[in-house]
Amino acid sequence: MGSGNWIVDNLNSALGTWNGKLAEIWQLLSTTPEEFKGGAVWTVIEGINGALQAIGCALLVLFFVMGIIKTCGSFTEIKKPEMVFKCFVRFVLAQAAVTHGMELMMALFQVAQGMISTIMDTSGLSALTDTALPAEMVTIIEDVSFLDSIPLWAITLLGSLFIWVLSLIMILTVYSRFFKLFMATAIAPIPMASFAGQPSSSIGVAFLKSYAAICLEGCIIVLACVIFSAFASTPPAIADDTLAAATIVWNYVGELIFNMLVLVGCIKMSDRLIRELMGLG
């Protein structure tokens, strides 16, 4: 319900958008790909993965032959029982990775999801703390005369625009994690086929490490949200009330946007941070 003051209502609307996106992020972090958007997207991804398994099996033979040619110096070496057994085991495991790669990737995702749930439970937060406009700030704004409120309109418009843009960037980053999960799962049979050959197996290892990094991005995002929740529980202090109202509001909005920038920056850099921690460059 509006307060009757345009400046207060505009700020509350911007903060409402911010709080809504934070709540959506908190829900998305505990959502599995099968549950995302009712599972419609996941059904399509399963179909694509199944269709690409045929191509993966063809590449499996190609990588296997290339691996034998590069690792075996002569035909006599290929006829050794230990070499035949080694190549057979590698081919069987690679074929299992192609045909059951989705199950393997979902197992990795469940491990990361368990870590996210543990962080959520340990933090003691069932939901993120809402960011609200302090009652003192509302009083200061409502007591301003019409002429003095003109600069407050400009400050409010600028601050609301920043908050809206930051909310959009934040939620897009979290949604992009799901899209990366979907795309990696869909094309999984192709890089998994590289395990058939020893020289090409590095492709499959890099793919699994990249997929694990995407899953672990959720841990960094939820940690950033938990830290920001502590910031939100202690809102920016209101400056000396002897200052002009425009100055007080400007200081408050500036500090509030700075705190939001910290959270958005952490979420935006979650992929880079987890890749550095895993040594992916």
mmCIF file of C-alpha atoms in Angstrom:
data_model
loop_
_atom_site.group_PDB
_atom_site.id
_atom_site.type_symbol
_atom_site.label_atom_id
_atom_site.label_comp_id
_atom_site.label_asym_id
_atom_site.label_seq_id
_atom_site.Cartn_x
_atom_site.Cartn_y
_atom_site.Cartn_z
ATOM 1 C CA MET A 1 0.000 0.000 0.000
ATOM 2 C CA GLY A 2 1.427 3.402 -0.997
ATOM 3 C CA SER A 3 2.353 6.048 1.549
ATOM 4 C CA GLY A 4 0.951 8.894 -0.532
ATOM 5 C CA ASN A 5 4.421 10.334 -1.140
ATOM 6 C CA TRP A 6 5.787 9.746 -4.648
ATOM 7 C CA ILE A 7 9.438 9.740 -3.557
ATOM 8 C CA VAL A 8 8.850 7.196 -0.775
ATOM 9 C CA ASP A 9 6.653 5.022 -2.997
ATOM 10 C CA ASN A 10 9.256 5.036 -5.777
ATOM 11 C CA LEU A 11 12.045 3.952 -3.430
ATOM 12 C CA ASN A 12 9.827 1.288 -1.863
ATOM 13 C CA SER A 13 8.929 0.015 -5.340
ATOM 14 C CA ALA A 14 12.607 -0.286 -6.291
ATOM 15 C CA LEU A 15 13.420 -2.060 -3.022
ATOM 16 C CA GLY A 16 10.415 -4.335 -3.570
ATOM 17 C CA THR A 17 11.851 -5.345 -6.961
ATOM 18 C CA TRP A 18 15.232 -6.008 -5.341
ATOM 19 C CA ASN A 19 13.703 -8.106 -2.546
ATOM 20 C CA GLY A 20 11.608 -10.033 -5.063
ATOM 21 C CA LYS A 21 14.662 -10.961 -7.145
ATOM 22 C CA LEU A 22 16.576 -11.997 -4.022
ATOM 23 C CA ALA A 23 13.696 -14.264 -2.993
ATOM 24 C CA GLU A 24 13.613 -15.746 -6.504
ATOM 25 C CA ILE A 25 17.356 -16.403 -6.400
ATOM 26 C CA TRP A 26 17.028 -18.108 -3.009
ATOM 27 C CA GLN A 27 14.362 -20.379 -4.487
ATOM 28 C CA LEU A 28 16.323 -21.086 -7.674
ATOM 29 C CA LEU A 29 19.385 -22.156 -5.690
ATOM 30 C CA SER A 30 17.395 -25.016 -4.154
ATOM 31 C CA THR A 31 15.761 -26.009 -7.462
ATOM 32 C CA THR A 32 16.959 -28.981 -9.507
ATOM 33 C CA PRO A 33 17.092 -28.944 -13.327
ATOM 34 C CA GLU A 34 14.202 -31.419 -13.378
ATOM 35 C CA GLU A 35 12.046 -28.969 -11.400
ATOM 36 C CA PHE A 36 13.069 -25.817 -13.272
ATOM 37 C CA LYS A 37 10.042 -24.281 -15.027
ATOM 38 C CA GLY A 38 7.999 -27.396 -14.372
ATOM 39 C CA GLY A 39 10.511 -29.739 -16.032
ATOM 40 C CA ALA A 40 9.600 -28.750 -19.611
ATOM 41 C CA VAL A 41 13.144 -27.609 -20.409
ATOM 42 C CA TRP A 42 14.672 -30.721 -18.866
ATOM 43 C CA THR A 43 12.500 -32.964 -21.061
ATOM 44 C CA VAL A 44 13.904 -31.257 -24.165
ATOM 45 C CA ILE A 45 17.468 -31.597 -22.860
ATOM 46 C CA GLU A 46 16.983 -35.321 -22.230
ATOM 47 C CA GLY A 47 15.782 -35.748 -25.792
ATOM 48 C CA ILE A 48 18.794 -33.915 -27.226
ATOM 49 C CA ASN A 49 21.191 -35.880 -25.034
ATOM 50 C CA GLY A 50 19.651 -39.156 -26.190
ATOM 51 C CA ALA A 51 19.874 -38.117 -29.842
ATOM 52 C CA LEU A 52 23.538 -37.108 -29.514
ATOM 53 C CA GLN A 53 24.447 -40.458 -27.980
ATOM 54 C CA ALA A 54 24.454 -41.985 -31.467
ATOM 55 C CA ILE A 55 27.011 -39.416 -32.609
ATOM 56 C CA GLY A 56 28.932 -39.971 -29.394
ATOM 57 C CA CYS A 57 29.160 -43.695 -30.065
ATOM 58 C CA ALA A 58 30.498 -43.014 -33.575
ATOM 59 C CA LEU A 59 33.107 -40.653 -32.157
ATOM 60 C CA LEU A 60 33.870 -43.268 -29.537
ATOM 61 C CA VAL A 61 35.208 -45.615 -32.204
ATOM 62 C CA LEU A 62 37.143 -42.792 -33.864
ATOM 63 C CA PHE A 63 38.807 -41.678 -30.611
ATOM 64 C CA PHE A 64 39.533 -45.318 -29.744
ATOM 65 C CA VAL A 65 41.296 -46.005 -33.037
ATOM 66 C CA MET A 66 43.241 -42.749 -32.861
ATOM 67 C CA GLY A 67 44.306 -43.593 -29.314
ATOM 68 C CA ILE A 68 45.598 -47.025 -30.322
ATOM 69 C CA ILE A 69 47.547 -45.577 -33.255
ATOM 70 C CA LYS A 70 49.227 -42.940 -31.083
ATOM 71 C CA THR A 71 49.954 -45.092 -28.030
ATOM 72 C CA CYS A 72 51.061 -48.311 -29.730
ATOM 73 C CA GLY A 73 54.323 -48.223 -31.630
ATOM 74 C CA SER A 74 53.751 -51.403 -33.665
ATOM 75 C CA PHE A 75 51.192 -54.105 -34.442
ATOM 76 C CA THR A 76 53.114 -56.564 -32.260
ATOM 77 C CA GLU A 77 52.574 -54.365 -29.234
ATOM 78 C CA ILE A 78 48.832 -54.299 -29.878
ATOM 79 C CA LYS A 79 48.696 -58.126 -29.705
ATOM 80 C CA LYS A 80 50.005 -58.184 -26.120
ATOM 81 C CA PRO A 81 47.273 -59.487 -23.753
ATOM 82 C CA GLU A 82 47.788 -56.705 -21.214
ATOM 83 C CA MET A 83 47.499 -54.054 -23.921
ATOM 84 C CA VAL A 84 44.352 -55.650 -25.356
ATOM 85 C CA PHE A 85 42.782 -55.827 -21.890
ATOM 86 C CA LYS A 86 43.705 -52.216 -21.156
ATOM 87 C CA CYS A 87 42.188 -50.987 -24.421
ATOM 88 C CA PHE A 88 39.067 -53.098 -23.868
ATOM 89 C CA VAL A 89 38.506 -51.694 -20.374
ATOM 90 C CA ARG A 90 39.037 -48.133 -21.615
ATOM 91 C CA PHE A 91 36.545 -48.631 -24.452
ATOM 92 C CA VAL A 92 33.902 -50.139 -22.139
ATOM 93 C CA LEU A 93 34.273 -47.325 -19.603
ATOM 94 C CA ALA A 94 34.119 -44.698 -22.341
ATOM 95 C CA GLN A 95 30.982 -46.286 -23.772
ATOM 96 C CA ALA A 96 29.412 -46.261 -20.292
ATOM 97 C CA ALA A 97 30.312 -42.574 -19.954
ATOM 98 C CA VAL A 98 28.581 -41.803 -23.257
ATOM 99 C CA THR A 99 25.418 -43.797 -22.588
ATOM 100 C CA HIS A 100 25.136 -42.995 -18.868
ATOM 101 C CA GLY A 101 26.780 -39.568 -18.848
ATOM 102 C CA MET A 102 23.586 -37.835 -17.755
ATOM 103 C CA GLU A 103 23.396 -39.964 -14.604
ATOM 104 C CA LEU A 104 27.028 -39.132 -13.829
ATOM 105 C CA MET A 105 26.456 -35.416 -14.306
ATOM 106 C CA MET A 106 23.315 -35.487 -12.160
ATOM 107 C CA ALA A 107 25.337 -37.199 -9.426
ATOM 108 C CA LEU A 108 27.821 -34.313 -9.536
ATOM 109 C CA PHE A 109 24.958 -31.837 -9.405
ATOM 110 C CA GLN A 110 23.411 -33.586 -6.389
ATOM 111 C CA VAL A 111 26.723 -33.329 -4.528
ATOM 112 C CA ALA A 112 26.872 -29.582 -5.229
ATOM 113 C CA GLN A 113 23.192 -29.237 -4.315
ATOM 114 C CA GLY A 114 23.875 -30.942 -1.006
ATOM 115 C CA MET A 115 26.617 -28.398 -0.301
ATOM 116 C CA ILE A 116 24.214 -25.554 -1.088
ATOM 117 C CA SER A 117 21.583 -27.007 1.252
ATOM 118 C CA THR A 118 24.184 -27.381 3.998
ATOM 119 C CA ILE A 119 25.219 -23.740 3.650
ATOM 120 C CA MET A 120 21.576 -22.627 3.755
ATOM 121 C CA ASP A 121 20.812 -24.716 6.843
ATOM 122 C CA THR A 122 23.999 -23.666 8.643
ATOM 123 C CA SER A 123 23.306 -19.986 8.001
ATOM 124 C CA GLY A 124 19.960 -20.357 9.779
ATOM 125 C CA LEU A 125 18.148 -18.419 7.059
ATOM 126 C CA SER A 126 14.878 -19.763 5.721
ATOM 127 C CA ALA A 127 14.719 -16.691 3.477
ATOM 128 C CA LEU A 128 16.836 -13.619 2.809
ATOM 129 C CA THR A 129 16.282 -10.496 4.875
ATOM 130 C CA ASP A 130 14.250 -7.880 3.044
ATOM 131 C CA THR A 131 15.799 -4.468 2.465
ATOM 132 C CA ALA A 132 13.366 -1.786 3.627
ATOM 133 C CA LEU A 133 13.346 2.011 3.794
ATOM 134 C CA PRO A 134 13.844 3.101 7.456
ATOM 135 C CA ALA A 135 11.007 4.953 9.132
ATOM 136 C CA GLU A 136 13.373 7.864 9.892
ATOM 137 C CA MET A 137 14.121 8.255 6.200
ATOM 138 C CA VAL A 138 10.397 8.243 5.380
ATOM 139 C CA THR A 139 9.815 10.983 7.945
ATOM 140 C CA ILE A 140 12.648 13.131 6.551
ATOM 141 C CA ILE A 141 11.304 12.829 3.002
ATOM 142 C CA GLU A 142 7.687 13.517 3.954
ATOM 143 C CA ASP A 143 8.638 16.678 5.902
ATOM 144 C CA VAL A 144 10.344 18.249 2.862
ATOM 145 C CA SER A 145 8.588 21.121 1.139
ATOM 146 C CA PHE A 146 7.629 20.975 -2.547
ATOM 147 C CA LEU A 147 10.576 23.062 -3.795
ATOM 148 C CA ASP A 148 13.085 21.156 -1.656
ATOM 149 C CA SER A 149 11.674 17.855 -2.900
ATOM 150 C CA ILE A 150 12.645 18.563 -6.520
ATOM 151 C CA PRO A 151 16.268 17.389 -6.083
ATOM 152 C CA LEU A 152 14.933 14.356 -4.183
ATOM 153 C CA TRP A 153 12.967 13.350 -7.269
ATOM 154 C CA ALA A 154 16.162 13.273 -9.316
ATOM 155 C CA ILE A 155 17.993 11.293 -6.612
ATOM 156 C CA THR A 156 15.098 8.859 -6.313
ATOM 157 C CA LEU A 157 14.845 8.306 -10.073
ATOM 158 C CA LEU A 158 18.583 7.729 -10.390
ATOM 159 C CA GLY A 159 18.741 5.449 -7.345
ATOM 160 C CA SER A 160 15.704 3.442 -8.425
ATOM 161 C CA LEU A 161 17.193 2.976 -11.892
ATOM 162 C CA PHE A 162 20.452 1.667 -10.414
ATOM 163 C CA ILE A 163 18.611 -0.721 -8.099
ATOM 164 C CA TRP A 164 16.450 -2.018 -10.968
ATOM 165 C CA VAL A 165 19.481 -2.591 -13.215
ATOM 166 C CA LEU A 166 21.398 -4.353 -10.435
ATOM 167 C CA SER A 167 18.389 -6.584 -9.755
ATOM 168 C CA LEU A 168 18.211 -7.502 -13.441
ATOM 169 C CA ILE A 169 21.944 -8.298 -13.672
ATOM 170 C CA MET A 170 21.769 -10.408 -10.512
ATOM 171 C CA ILE A 171 18.838 -12.555 -11.585
ATOM 172 C CA LEU A 172 20.198 -12.967 -15.141
ATOM 173 C CA THR A 173 23.468 -14.306 -13.729
ATOM 174 C CA VAL A 174 21.645 -16.938 -11.687
ATOM 175 C CA TYR A 175 19.448 -17.926 -14.638
ATOM 176 C CA SER A 176 22.524 -18.199 -16.861
ATOM 177 C CA ARG A 177 23.868 -20.885 -14.495
ATOM 178 C CA PHE A 178 20.827 -23.028 -15.281
ATOM 179 C CA PHE A 179 21.260 -22.450 -19.001
ATOM 180 C CA LYS A 180 24.908 -23.505 -18.770
ATOM 181 C CA LEU A 181 23.862 -26.651 -16.903
ATOM 182 C CA PHE A 182 21.293 -27.456 -19.587
ATOM 183 C CA MET A 183 23.689 -26.871 -22.490
ATOM 184 C CA ALA A 184 26.486 -28.907 -20.896
ATOM 185 C CA THR A 185 24.111 -31.798 -20.185
ATOM 186 C CA ALA A 186 22.718 -31.743 -23.716
ATOM 187 C CA ILE A 187 26.097 -32.060 -25.462
ATOM 188 C CA ALA A 188 27.646 -34.383 -22.860
ATOM 189 C CA PRO A 189 27.913 -37.482 -25.140
ATOM 190 C CA ILE A 190 30.290 -35.663 -27.505
ATOM 191 C CA PRO A 191 33.090 -34.743 -25.036
ATOM 192 C CA MET A 192 32.505 -37.962 -23.066
ATOM 193 C CA ALA A 193 33.431 -39.973 -26.164
ATOM 194 C CA SER A 194 36.977 -38.623 -25.923
ATOM 195 C CA PHE A 195 37.652 -40.976 -22.975
ATOM 196 C CA ALA A 196 37.988 -43.817 -25.482
ATOM 197 C CA GLY A 197 41.486 -42.663 -26.446
ATOM 198 C CA GLN A 198 44.254 -41.884 -23.993
ATOM 199 C CA PRO A 199 45.579 -38.819 -25.896
ATOM 200 C CA SER A 200 42.080 -37.347 -26.233
ATOM 201 C CA SER A 201 40.897 -38.126 -22.680
ATOM 202 C CA SER A 202 41.973 -34.656 -21.540
ATOM 203 C CA ILE A 203 38.927 -33.281 -23.413
ATOM 204 C CA GLY A 204 36.568 -35.319 -21.266
ATOM 205 C CA VAL A 205 38.416 -34.432 -18.055
ATOM 206 C CA ALA A 206 38.241 -30.714 -18.882
ATOM 207 C CA PHE A 207 34.523 -31.054 -19.652
ATOM 208 C CA LEU A 208 33.763 -32.731 -16.301
ATOM 209 C CA LYS A 209 35.811 -30.142 -14.421
ATOM 210 C CA SER A 210 33.953 -27.343 -16.190
ATOM 211 C CA TYR A 211 30.609 -28.964 -15.384
ATOM 212 C CA ALA A 212 31.605 -29.353 -11.731
ATOM 213 C CA ALA A 213 32.566 -25.657 -11.702
ATOM 214 C CA ILE A 214 29.114 -24.704 -13.027
ATOM 215 C CA CYS A 215 27.475 -26.762 -10.274
ATOM 216 C CA LEU A 216 29.689 -25.215 -7.588
ATOM 217 C CA GLU A 217 28.818 -21.699 -8.741
ATOM 218 C CA GLY A 218 25.672 -22.128 -6.674
ATOM 219 C CA CYS A 219 27.771 -22.417 -3.504
ATOM 220 C CA ILE A 220 29.475 -19.090 -4.202
ATOM 221 C CA ILE A 221 26.139 -17.424 -5.006
ATOM 222 C CA VAL A 222 24.447 -18.634 -1.823
ATOM 223 C CA LEU A 223 27.461 -17.569 0.261
ATOM 224 C CA ALA A 224 27.276 -14.100 -1.294
ATOM 225 C CA CYS A 225 23.551 -13.916 -0.486
ATOM 226 C CA VAL A 226 24.129 -14.984 3.119
ATOM 227 C CA ILE A 227 26.809 -12.331 3.561
ATOM 228 C CA PHE A 228 24.570 -9.672 2.016
ATOM 229 C CA SER A 229 21.772 -10.703 4.374
ATOM 230 C CA ALA A 230 24.035 -9.645 7.255
ATOM 231 C CA PHE A 231 24.516 -6.300 5.498
ATOM 232 C CA ALA A 232 20.762 -5.911 5.044
ATOM 233 C CA SER A 233 20.108 -6.632 8.723
ATOM 234 C CA THR A 234 22.092 -3.458 9.556
ATOM 235 C CA PRO A 235 20.866 -0.863 7.000
ATOM 236 C CA PRO A 236 22.999 2.161 6.109
ATOM 237 C CA ALA A 237 23.119 4.688 8.928
ATOM 238 C CA ILE A 238 21.271 7.940 8.370
ATOM 239 C CA ALA A 239 23.636 10.883 8.280
ATOM 240 C CA ASP A 240 23.414 13.938 10.558
ATOM 241 C CA ASP A 241 19.774 15.097 10.487
ATOM 242 C CA THR A 242 20.933 18.723 10.450
ATOM 243 C CA LEU A 243 22.040 18.305 6.849
ATOM 244 C CA ALA A 244 19.780 19.080 3.904
ATOM 245 C CA ALA A 245 17.221 16.386 3.123
ATOM 246 C CA ALA A 246 18.665 15.889 -0.352
ATOM 247 C CA THR A 247 22.112 15.258 1.145
ATOM 248 C CA ILE A 248 20.757 12.762 3.673
ATOM 249 C CA VAL A 249 18.838 10.831 1.024
ATOM 250 C CA TRP A 250 21.801 10.932 -1.376
ATOM 251 C CA ASN A 251 24.140 9.503 1.286
ATOM 252 C CA TYR A 252 21.651 6.796 2.199
ATOM 253 C CA VAL A 253 20.912 5.746 -1.389
ATOM 254 C CA GLY A 254 24.617 5.833 -2.282
ATOM 255 C CA GLU A 255 25.583 3.530 0.581
ATOM 256 C CA LEU A 256 22.646 1.240 -0.152
ATOM 257 C CA ILE A 257 23.647 0.917 -3.814
ATOM 258 C CA PHE A 258 27.264 0.256 -2.796
ATOM 259 C CA ASN A 259 26.141 -2.686 -0.632
ATOM 260 C CA MET A 260 24.048 -3.987 -3.526
ATOM 261 C CA LEU A 261 27.009 -3.636 -5.883
ATOM 262 C CA VAL A 262 29.067 -5.834 -3.565
ATOM 263 C CA LEU A 263 26.470 -8.606 -3.782
ATOM 264 C CA VAL A 264 25.952 -8.307 -7.551
ATOM 265 C CA GLY A 265 29.719 -8.246 -8.094
ATOM 266 C CA CYS A 266 30.185 -11.431 -6.048
ATOM 267 C CA ILE A 267 27.384 -13.201 -7.920
ATOM 268 C CA LYS A 268 28.653 -11.983 -11.287
ATOM 269 C CA MET A 269 32.197 -13.200 -10.536
ATOM 270 C CA SER A 270 31.112 -16.545 -9.058
ATOM 271 C CA ASP A 271 32.069 -18.430 -12.241
ATOM 272 C CA ARG A 272 35.499 -16.805 -12.405
ATOM 273 C CA LEU A 273 36.141 -17.389 -8.700
ATOM 274 C CA ILE A 274 35.232 -21.069 -8.759
ATOM 275 C CA ARG A 275 37.333 -21.616 -11.897
ATOM 276 C CA GLU A 276 40.338 -20.027 -10.217
ATOM 277 C CA LEU A 277 39.821 -22.192 -7.136
ATOM 278 C CA MET A 278 39.625 -25.324 -9.316
ATOM 279 C CA GLY A 279 42.587 -24.284 -11.447
ATOM 280 C CA LEU A 280 40.607 -23.980 -14.661
ATOM 281 C CA GLY A 281 42.024 -20.548 -15.508
#
